[in-house]
CSV table of C-alpha atoms in Angstrom, one decimal:
chain,number,residue,atom,x,y,z
A,232,MET,CA,8.3,-16.1,-25.2
A,233,GLU,CA,6.8,-17.5,-22.4
A,234,ILE,CA,6.2,-15.8,-19.3
A,235,GLY,CA,7.1,-18.0,-16.0
A,236,LEU,CA,6.8,-17.6,-12.5
A,237,ASN,CA,10.6,-16.2,-12.1
A,238,HIS,CA,9.6,-13.3,-14.4
A,239,TYR,CA,6.8,-12.3,-12.0
A,240,LEU,CA,9.0,-12.7,-8.7
A,241,VAL,CA,11.9,-10.6,-10.3
A,242,LEU,CA,9.1,-7.9,-10.9
A,243,ALA,CA,8.1,-8.2,-7.4
A,244,THR,CA,11.7,-8.1,-6.0
A,245,ILE,CA,12.1,-4.7,-8.1
A,246,LEU,CA,8.9,-3.3,-6.7
A,247,PHE,CA,10.0,-4.4,-3.4
A,248,GLY,CA,13.0,-2.3,-3.7
A,249,ILE,CA,11.5,0.7,-4.9
A,250,GLY,CA,9.4,0.7,-2.0
A,251,LEU,CA,12.2,0.1,0.5
A,252,TYR,CA,14.2,3.0,-1.4
A,253,GLY,CA,11.2,5.2,-0.4
A,254,VAL,CA,11.0,4.2,3.1
A,255,MET,CA,14.5,4.8,3.7
A,256,ARG,CA,14.7,7.9,1.7
A,257,ARG,CA,11.2,9.8,2.7
A,258,LYS,CA,11.1,12.1,5.6
A,259,ASN,CA,7.5,13.3,5.0
A,260,LEU,CA,5.1,10.8,7.2
A,261,LEU,CA,2.4,10.8,4.2
A,262,MET,CA,4.8,10.2,1.6
A,263,LEU,CA,6.5,7.4,3.9
A,264,PHE,CA,2.9,6.0,4.1
A,265,PHE,CA,2.8,5.9,0.1
A,266,ALA,CA,6.1,3.9,-0.1
A,267,THR,CA,4.8,1.1,2.4
A,268,GLU,CA,1.8,0.8,0.2
A,269,ILE,CA,4.2,0.0,-2.5
A,270,LEU,CA,6.1,-2.6,-0.2
A,271,LEU,CA,2.7,-4.3,0.2
A,272,ASN,CA,1.6,-4.4,-3.2
A,273,SER,CA,4.9,-5.9,-4.6
A,274,VAL,CA,4.3,-8.9,-2.2
A,275,ASN,CA,0.6,-9.4,-3.4
A,276,ILE,CA,2.1,-9.6,-6.9
A,277,GLY,CA,4.3,-12.3,-5.8
A,278,PHE,CA,1.6,-14.1,-3.8
A,279,ALA,CA,-0.7,-14.2,-6.9
A,280,ALA,CA,1.8,-15.1,-9.1
A,281,ILE,CA,2.8,-18.1,-6.9
A,282,SER,CA,-0.9,-19.0,-6.4
A,283,HIS,CA,-1.2,-19.2,-10.6
A,284,TYR,CA,1.8,-21.1,-11.2
A,285,TYR,CA,1.6,-23.9,-8.6
A,286,GLY,CA,-2.2,-24.0,-9.0
A,287,ASP,CA,-3.0,-23.4,-5.4
A,288,LEU,CA,-5.4,-20.6,-3.8
A,289,THR,CA,-3.5,-20.0,-0.4
A,290,GLY,CA,-1.6,-17.2,-2.2
A,291,GLN,CA,-4.6,-15.2,-3.2
A,292,MET,CA,-6.1,-15.9,0.1
A,293,PHE,CA,-3.1,-14.2,1.8
A,294,ALA,CA,-3.3,-11.2,-0.6
A,295,PHE,CA,-6.6,-10.7,0.8
A,296,PHE,CA,-5.4,-10.4,4.1
A,297,VAL,CA,-2.4,-8.3,3.3
A,298,ILE,CA,-5.0,-5.9,1.7
A,299,ALA,CA,-7.3,-6.0,4.5
A,300,ILE,CA,-4.4,-5.0,6.9
A,301,ALA,CA,-3.3,-2.4,4.4
A,302,ALA,CA,-6.7,-0.9,4.8
A,303,SER,CA,-6.9,-0.7,8.6
A,304,GLU,CA,-3.4,0.4,8.7
A,305,VAL,CA,-4.3,3.5,6.7
A,306,ALA,CA,-7.1,4.1,8.6
A,307,VAL,CA,-5.3,4.3,12.0
A,308,GLY,CA,-2.0,5.8,10.8
A,309,LEU,CA,-4.0,8.6,9.1
A,310,GLY,CA,-5.8,9.1,12.5
A,311,LEU,CA,-2.6,9.1,14.4
A,312,LEU,CA,-1.0,11.5,11.9
A,313,ILE,CA,-4.0,13.8,12.2
A,314,VAL,CA,-3.7,14.2,15.8
A,315,TRP,CA,0.1,14.8,15.5
A,316,TYR,CA,-0.4,17.5,13.0
A,317,LYS,CA,-3.0,19.3,15.5
A,318,ARG,CA,-0.4,19.6,18.1
A,319,HIS,CA,2.7,20.1,16.0
A,320,ASN,CA,1.8,21.5,12.8
A,321,SER,CA,4.3,19.3,11.0
A,322,ILE,CA,4.4,15.8,9.8
A,323,ASP,CA,8.4,15.8,9.1
A,324,LEU,CA,9.9,12.6,10.6
A,325,ASP,CA,13.1,14.4,11.9
A,326,GLU,CA,11.3,16.6,14.0
A,327,MET,CA,9.6,13.7,15.8
A,328,SER,CA,12.7,12.4,17.8
A,329,LEU,CA,11.6,13.1,21.2
A,330,MET,CA,13.5,10.9,23.2
A,331,ARG,CA,16.9,12.2,22.2
A,332,GLY,CA,19.6,10.1,23.8
B,224,MET,CA,3.5,-13.9,-27.2
B,225,PHE,CA,0.4,-11.5,-26.4
B,226,GLU,CA,1.0,-12.6,-22.5
B,227,ALA,CA,4.6,-11.4,-23.0
B,228,ILE,CA,3.8,-8.2,-24.5
B,229,SER,CA,1.1,-7.3,-21.9
B,230,PHE,CA,3.5,-8.5,-18.9
B,231,TYR,CA,6.1,-6.1,-19.9
B,232,LEU,CA,4.0,-3.5,-20.8
B,233,PHE,CA,2.4,-3.6,-17.5
B,234,ALA,CA,5.5,-4.1,-15.9
B,235,PHE,CA,7.4,-1.1,-17.5
B,236,LEU,CA,4.2,1.2,-16.8
B,237,VAL,CA,4.0,0.0,-12.8
B,238,ILE,CA,7.6,0.3,-12.3
B,239,ALA,CA,7.7,3.8,-13.9
B,240,SER,CA,4.7,5.1,-11.8
B,241,PHE,CA,6.1,3.8,-8.2
B,242,TRP,CA,9.6,5.2,-9.2
B,243,ILE,CA,7.8,8.7,-9.6
B,244,ALA,CA,5.6,8.0,-6.7
B,245,VAL,CA,8.9,7.3,-4.5
B,246,THR,CA,11.1,10.2,-5.8
B,247,THR,CA,9.0,13.1,-6.9
B,248,SER,CA,8.8,16.3,-4.4
B,249,GLN,CA,5.3,16.9,-5.1
B,250,ALA,CA,2.5,15.1,-3.1
B,251,LEU,CA,-0.1,15.5,-5.7
B,252,TYR,CA,2.3,13.7,-8.5
B,253,ALA,CA,3.2,11.0,-6.0
B,254,LEU,CA,-0.7,10.4,-5.0
B,255,THR,CA,-1.4,10.5,-8.9
B,256,ALA,CA,1.2,8.0,-9.7
B,257,LEU,CA,0.5,5.8,-6.9
B,258,ALA,CA,-3.2,5.4,-8.0
B,259,ALA,CA,-2.0,4.7,-11.4
B,260,GLY,CA,0.4,2.0,-10.3
B,261,MET,CA,-2.1,0.2,-8.3
B,262,ILE,CA,-4.6,0.1,-11.3
B,263,LEU,CA,-2.3,-1.2,-13.4
B,264,ILE,CA,-1.1,-3.7,-10.9
B,265,SER,CA,-4.6,-5.4,-11.0
B,266,GLY,CA,-3.8,-5.8,-14.7
B,267,PHE,CA,-1.5,-8.5,-13.4
B,268,TYR,CA,-4.2,-10.0,-11.2
B,269,PHE,CA,-6.2,-10.4,-14.4
B,270,THR,CA,-3.5,-12.0,-16.4
B,271,LEU,CA,-2.8,-14.6,-13.7
B,272,GLY,CA,-6.4,-15.5,-13.3
B,273,ALA,CA,-7.2,-14.3,-10.0
B,274,ASP,CA,-9.9,-11.9,-11.1
B,275,PHE,CA,-11.7,-11.5,-7.8
B,276,LEU,CA,-8.5,-10.0,-6.4
B,277,GLY,CA,-7.8,-7.7,-9.5
B,278,ALA,CA,-11.4,-6.4,-8.9
B,279,ILE,CA,-10.7,-6.0,-5.0
B,280,GLN,CA,-7.7,-4.2,-5.6
B,281,ILE,CA,-9.2,-1.8,-7.7
B,282,ILE,CA,-12.0,-1.2,-5.2
B,283,VAL,CA,-10.2,-1.2,-2.1
B,284,TYR,CA,-6.8,0.2,-3.2
B,285,SER,CA,-7.9,2.5,-6.0
B,286,GLY,CA,-11.2,3.5,-4.3
B,287,ALA,CA,-11.0,3.5,-0.6
B,288,VAL,CA,-7.1,3.8,0.3
B,289,LEU,CA,-6.4,6.5,-2.1
B,290,ALA,CA,-9.2,8.5,-1.4
B,291,LEU,CA,-8.2,8.2,2.2
B,292,TYR,CA,-4.9,9.5,1.2
B,293,ALA,CA,-6.4,12.4,-0.6
B,294,PHE,CA,-8.2,13.6,2.3
B,295,GLY,CA,-4.9,13.4,4.1
B,296,MET,CA,-3.3,15.2,1.5
B,297,MET,CA,-5.9,18.1,1.8
B,298,PHE,CA,-5.7,17.8,5.5
B,299,PHE,CA,-1.9,18.4,5.6
B,300,ASP,CA,-1.7,21.2,3.0
B,301,THR,CA,1.2,19.3,1.5
B,302,THR,CA,-0.2,20.6,-2.0
B,303,ARG,CA,2.9,22.7,-2.3
B,304,GLU,CA,6.3,21.3,-2.4
B,305,VAL,CA,7.5,18.6,0.2
B,306,LYS,CA,10.8,19.8,1.5
B,307,GLU,CA,12.8,17.0,2.7
B,308,LYS,CA,16.3,16.9,4.0
B,309,ASN,CA,17.4,13.9,2.0
B,310,PRO,CA,20.1,11.6,3.2
B,311,ASN,CA,22.6,10.3,0.8
B,312,LYS,CA,21.5,9.0,-2.0
B,313,MET,CA,24.1,6.2,-2.8
B,314,ILE,CA,23.8,5.0,0.7
B,315,VAL,CA,20.1,4.6,0.8
B,316,GLY,CA,20.1,2.9,-2.5
B,317,THR,CA,22.6,0.6,-1.6
B,318,LEU,CA,21.0,-0.2,1.5
B,319,ALA,CA,17.7,-0.8,-0.2
B,320,ALA,CA,18.8,-3.2,-2.7
B,321,LEU,CA,20.9,-5.2,-0.3
B,322,SER,CA,18.0,-5.6,2.2
B,323,THR,CA,15.3,-6.2,-0.8
B,324,ILE,CA,17.7,-9.1,-2.3
B,325,LEU,CA,18.2,-10.3,1.5
B,326,THR,CA,14.3,-10.5,2.3
B,327,VAL,CA,13.6,-12.1,-1.2
B,328,VAL,CA,16.2,-14.8,-0.9
B,329,ILE,CA,15.2,-15.4,2.7
B,330,VAL,CA,11.4,-15.8,1.4
B,331,ALA,CA,11.7,-17.3,-2.0
B,332,ALA,CA,14.2,-19.9,-1.2
B,333,PRO,CA,11.8,-22.6,-0.1
B,334,LEU,CA,10.5,-22.0,-3.7
B,335,VAL,CA,13.7,-23.5,-5.5
B,336,SER,CA,13.4,-26.6,-3.8
B,337,GLU,CA,10.8,-28.7,-6.1
B,338,ASN,CA,8.6,-30.4,-3.3
B,339,ILE,CA,5.7,-27.9,-2.8
B,340,VAL,CA,2.2,-29.6,-2.8
B,341,ALA,CA,-0.9,-27.3,-3.5
B,342,PHE,CA,-3.1,-27.2,-0.1
B,343,TYR,CA,-6.2,-26.0,-1.9
B,344,PRO,CA,-5.6,-26.8,-5.5
B,345,SER,CA,-7.8,-24.9,-7.9
B,346,VAL,CA,-10.1,-26.5,-10.2
B,347,GLU,CA,-10.7,-25.8,-13.7
B,348,SER,CA,-14.4,-26.0,-14.3
B,349,ILE,CA,-15.1,-23.6,-11.4
B,350,GLY,CA,-14.7,-19.7,-11.8
B,351,ASN,CA,-12.0,-17.9,-9.6
B,352,THR,CA,-14.6,-16.0,-7.5
B,353,GLN,CA,-16.4,-19.0,-6.8
B,354,GLN,CA,-13.3,-21.2,-5.5
B,355,ILE,CA,-12.1,-18.3,-3.6
B,356,GLY,CA,-15.7,-18.3,-1.8
B,357,VAL,CA,-15.6,-21.9,-0.8
B,358,VAL,CA,-11.9,-21.8,0.5
B,359,LEU,CA,-12.5,-18.5,2.3
B,360,PHE,CA,-15.7,-19.6,3.9
B,361,THR,CA,-14.1,-23.0,5.1
B,362,LYS,CA,-10.6,-23.3,5.6
B,363,TYR,CA,-9.8,-19.5,6.5
B,364,LEU,CA,-13.1,-18.7,8.4
B,365,VAL,CA,-11.4,-17.8,11.6
B,366,PRO,CA,-9.0,-15.5,10.0
B,367,PHE,CA,-11.8,-14.1,7.9
B,368,GLU,CA,-13.6,-12.9,11.3
B,369,VAL,CA,-10.3,-12.0,13.0
B,370,ALA,CA,-9.8,-9.6,9.8
B,371,ALA,CA,-13.4,-8.1,10.3
B,372,VAL,CA,-12.9,-7.6,14.1
B,373,MET,CA,-9.7,-6.0,13.2
B,374,LEU,CA,-11.1,-3.8,10.5
B,375,LEU,CA,-13.7,-2.8,12.9
B,376,VAL,CA,-11.3,-1.7,15.4
B,377,ALA,CA,-9.3,0.2,13.0
B,378,MET,CA,-12.5,2.0,11.8
B,379,ILE,CA,-13.3,3.0,15.3
B,380,ALA,CA,-9.8,4.2,16.0
B,381,GLY,CA,-9.8,6.2,12.9
B,382,ILE,CA,-13.1,7.9,14.0
B,383,VAL,CA,-11.9,8.6,17.7
B,384,LEU,CA,-8.3,9.9,16.5
B,385,ALA,CA,-9.6,12.1,13.5
B,386,GLY,CA,-13.0,13.1,14.9
B,387,LYS,CA,-12.2,15.2,17.9
B,388,LYS,CA,-13.9,18.6,17.6
B,389,MET,CA,-15.7,18.1,14.4
B,390,ASP,CA,-19.2,18.9,16.0
B,391,VAL,CA,-18.5,22.5,15.3
B,392,SER,CA,-19.2,23.2,11.7
B,393,LEU,CA,-16.9,25.5,10.1
B,394,THR,CA,-18.9,26.3,7.0
B,395,LYS,CA,-22.1,27.3,9.2
B,396,LEU,CA,-19.8,30.0,11.4
B,397,ALA,CA,-19.3,33.4,10.5
B,398,GLU,CA,-15.5,34.9,9.7
B,399,GLU,CA,-14.9,36.1,13.2
B,400,GLU,CA,-16.3,33.1,15.2
B,401,ILE,CA,-14.0,30.9,12.9
B,402,GLU,CA,-10.7,33.1,13.7
B,403,LYS,CA,-11.9,33.4,17.3
B,404,LYS,CA,-12.0,29.3,17.2
B,405,ALA,CA,-8.8,29.1,15.5
B,406,GLU,CA,-7.0,31.4,18.2
B,407,GLU,CA,-8.7,29.0,21.0
B,408,LEU,CA,-7.3,26.0,19.3
B,409,VAL,CA,-3.5,27.5,19.1
């Protein structure tokens, strides 16, 4: 049985769905960050698969830049989270709605 | 045959560990499952011939990003059970599935039309890492430099945001002094 591009794309779709489910479900901000990492990783699988099956290196290049962006996102996000935690002693998403309409 | 076995094995393990990472209420389980999933994903990269990407995945994600998350977990004291007020599971699941399908269809629709031409075709006789180096430092040099500046900005931002009041070493203080400092902070 031959594994084709579609297999990898379906896998990336499933992982993307799991990540999106986590983003919608999580209220703890640290756990929400975990879910965003899953989103970025699923997209990377799709890029690598397309890069392999079309014989093109562009997909892998994009995956590298996605990894770089993910790394800087984690650094800045955790810094902001630490500042918020020092002030409010909680990282719950529901308690962050300062601008009540 | 073996490719199919490895694909389905890795796919099952990655989906299972990411599902645990998303649904569990223990932060430690979530972090461990996420680390396992990240390492297993590099298996796909090695199968797909993207050796350098697989190595980078292990180093950056499993090494740097998850170490940072582990630090954050210690700081936020999420080792106890995470209490979350959960919305309706059916609504969340349906919305996630719908938006996933929509996003994937929008992004992957151009693939269906068969007129895709490789910009930078990979050459069989040269190793993957060498090809990546050649393409990265010729065609993608400007994005590479911009990414470097962005990482520097992120590093400085992380230090500035997280590094406040770190000139005081708690390990060198006596108990009473630590309590006094804690009262001052509150």
